[in-house]
Amino acid sequence: MTTPIEGPSTPDIRSSADAASQTIDCRLKEERRFTPPSAFAERARVGLREEYEKLYRESLDDPEAFWRRETADLVFRKPWKTTLEWKLPHAAWFVGAELNITESCLDRHLAGPRKNKAAIIWEAETGEVVTLTYAQLHREVCALARGLRWLGVGAGDRVAIYMGMHPFAAVAMLACARVGAIHTVVFGGFAPEALRDRIADCRAKVVITQDAAWRRGKLIPLKRMVDDALASPAAASVDAVVVLRRLDATASLPQDFEPVTMMPERDHDWSDLCTKAKGETDEAAIVPSEHPLFILYTSGSTGQPKGVLHSSAGYLAGVHVTSKYVFDLREEDIYWCTADVGWVTGHSYIVYGPLSCGATCLMYEGAPNHPDWGRFWSIVERHGVTILYTAPTAIRAFMRAGREWPDRHDLSTLRLLGSVGEPINPEAWMWYRDAVGGNRCPVVDTWWQTETGSIMLVTLPGAVDAKPGSTGLPFFGVEPAIVDSNGMPVADNAGGLLVIKRPWPSMIRTVWGDDTRFHKQYFLEVGGVYVTGDGARRDSDGYYWVVGRVDDVLNVAGHRIGTAEIESALVSHPSVVEAAAVGRPDELKGQALVVFVTLRHGIETGPALASELAEHVGHCLGKFARPDTVRFADALPKTRSGKIMRRLLKDIAAGRASTGDLSTLEDLTVLSQLRDLQEGEG
Ligand code: PRX
């Protein structure tokens, strides 16, 4: 890919903070408040606001006592000596501890009644259901751990996982963790080029994949996509590929599906590998607390995606304690997080968090509307799901599809509804509570990020009143603040930047291979505190209302997309000279992706080229990143120093008048041309 066009090297947080305070949306007027349903609160782990306050205070005043007690059921082969060593920007938590996270997620459950309890219930898009008990999951993880050792994978080696929503994706992650390898799961919706870039960045030694996955009635040929990625010399670090046979050899497959081809020496059939590796040990590699557990690539405001690195003990503590309290997990729950394992929500709240609590997790392979909009509700009914954790974009899509879909099913088993990934608008919140939860279940909005590893802001379901559209109060150990761009606290109800003032166990440890970027991006903007990149306000009850990103990161249908990546993909097309990507408010997706492009001299604009460019972005990054609108322009609005003024483009994309300062705009005529263009298209 060519280098991205020039953009601000760091988010322009001064104007962004102002923008955040201006953007405070209709939620400002939201005054509804819902007390925890009493039937829920009576049985909840934390059933009173005062109990929440007490635990919260303890978590800040005496973190040692808090974390020792709250992690007492986890397996540490050696206890920690020091709770936190903090040398900005590097935190080391639970120093001196030794562990292997899989012993907390698997081995510890085998000694008691959880041994034969379902750990994962998987429903394929095609309807097949597979259940893995804790004992079976442990067996599969051990088998693949031996396989990885047979391939020469050891502590610290990187392994890329490129799979669909299959329980063996969780097996792959846990097997890596078992041998101390660092996994990097690449969302199966990413294009081969994006997979290749991630493999190249962390120099992965092995790729674990599957023949294909079902999505909306079509087969995604994941193994073939791995072959494409590995054809590039940039991915030369990979010397082995492990292939899960997800497809039933006897099933009738679409005619256009090409059978998987295996490259001798490099490619290994998953089950053959496990058979070959029987002589290897499956002992868990015991690692120090800060040993890296995984890298997860996520979009930033500049350049290529960054590899967010998480550690072992701190991450485990964070996801364990949040799973326990936020979802109020009980032994009999059937817990369903609808995220994909390729995103952080899947890591923390499908795999590590719930399994560390011994929960039963449901996993679903396919699309929410396959074969129709009743699929989710049919899953809830058939499996007796008690806790549902999904994203506002899905809720809005269900709202649009109509209430008759949930109404056709018995959803009475549900007792808690969670939301994550983007701001939830009060209408969607209310619909979720009513149409899905029968006005019986607490709705729990959870704010967090790939970098935070676990939930940071939340209304604890049994203890704290919920306000539709607010992400509530800080979780234990989290000290947030709303500040202006100089780091000064702002008054209640005034918008500003959301920062976190002290380290927390599951925080990002560094950006893989770029510690300077890590330091600069997260800690240098506002005097040594962690800058989230989100704008928010806190109301006079202490509730946080997250507005959205204040940097050049978009949130399209819950997918985090960097404008720089989109622009970089566009300018790699031979017809494009320059490109700028911005978000436009969208009722369904939260934000829609609008791109402005200028073309090489003599190239004709038109709908055919617009769809070719959208297709090209999909090809480079993955279909989910395809622009919704492509606009052609003669020039893009720039400052005198040559930076594209995205703020103006955002206004134009949203069809609103620009209110900001135009004094730095180099050529005012560009703006009016772009406006004309919009009207012309409109
Ligand atoms: O802008 C915030 C938004 O999603 C961003 C983090 O994206 P990602 O790292 O992909 O992780 C998503 C899943 C945790 C945040 O910076 N975001 C996430 N949850 C919420 C949210 N915005 C508002 N409300 C939320 N509950």
Coordinates of C-alpha atoms and ligand atoms in Angstrom, one line a residue, residues 27 298 343-345 389 419-424 445-452 457 471 532-534 546-549 555 558-560, ligand 1:
R27 CA -29.1 12.4 25.0
T298 CA -6.8 -2.0 15.9
W343 CA -12.5 -8.3 18.0
V344 CA -11.6 -7.6 21.6
T345 CA -15.1 -8.2 22.8
Y389 CA -24.5 -9.0 25.1
S419 CA -24.6 -3.4 25.0
V420 CA -21.2 -2.5 23.7
G421 CA -19.2 -1.0 20.9
E422 CA -20.7 2.4 20.3
P423 CA -23.0 4.9 21.9
I424 CA -26.5 3.5 22.3
D445 CA -24.3 -0.4 28.6
T446 CA -20.6 -1.0 28.8
W447 CA -17.9 1.3 27.5
W448 CA -14.4 0.1 26.9
Q449 CA -11.8 -0.3 24.1
T450 CA -9.3 -2.8 22.6
E451 CA -6.7 -1.0 24.6
T452 CA -8.5 -1.2 28.0
L457 CA -17.7 2.3 32.5
T471 CA -22.5 4.2 30.0
T532 CA -9.1 7.3 25.3
G533 CA -9.7 9.2 22.1
D534 CA -13.3 9.6 23.0
V546 CA -19.8 9.0 25.7
V547 CA -20.2 10.9 22.5
G548 CA -17.8 9.1 20.2
R549 CA -14.3 9.4 18.9
N555 CA -17.1 3.6 14.3
G558 CA -19.5 -1.1 15.7
H559 CA -16.4 -1.7 13.6
R560 CA -13.5 0.5 14.4
Ligands
PRX1 O1 -15.5 5.2 20.7 C1 -15.7 4.1 21.7 C2 -16.5 3.0 21.2 O2 -15.7 2.1 20.6 C3 -14.3 2.5 20.8 C4 -13.5 1.3 21.0 O3 -13.5 0.4 19.9 P1 -12.8 -1.0 20.0 O4 -11.4 -0.8 20.4 O5 -13.0 -1.6 18.6 O6 -13.6 -1.8 21.1 C5 -15.0 -2.0 20.9 C6 -15.5 -2.9 22.0 C7 -15.1 -2.6 23.4 C8 -14.3 3.4 21.9 O7 -13.2 4.3 21.9 N1 -17.3 2.4 22.2 C9 -17.2 1.2 22.8 N2 -18.2 0.9 23.6 C10 -18.9 2.0 23.7 C11 -18.4 3.0 22.8 N3 -18.9 4.2 22.7 C12 -20.0 4.5 23.4 N4 -20.6 3.7 24.3 C13 -20.1 2.4 24.5 N5 -20.7 1.6 25.3

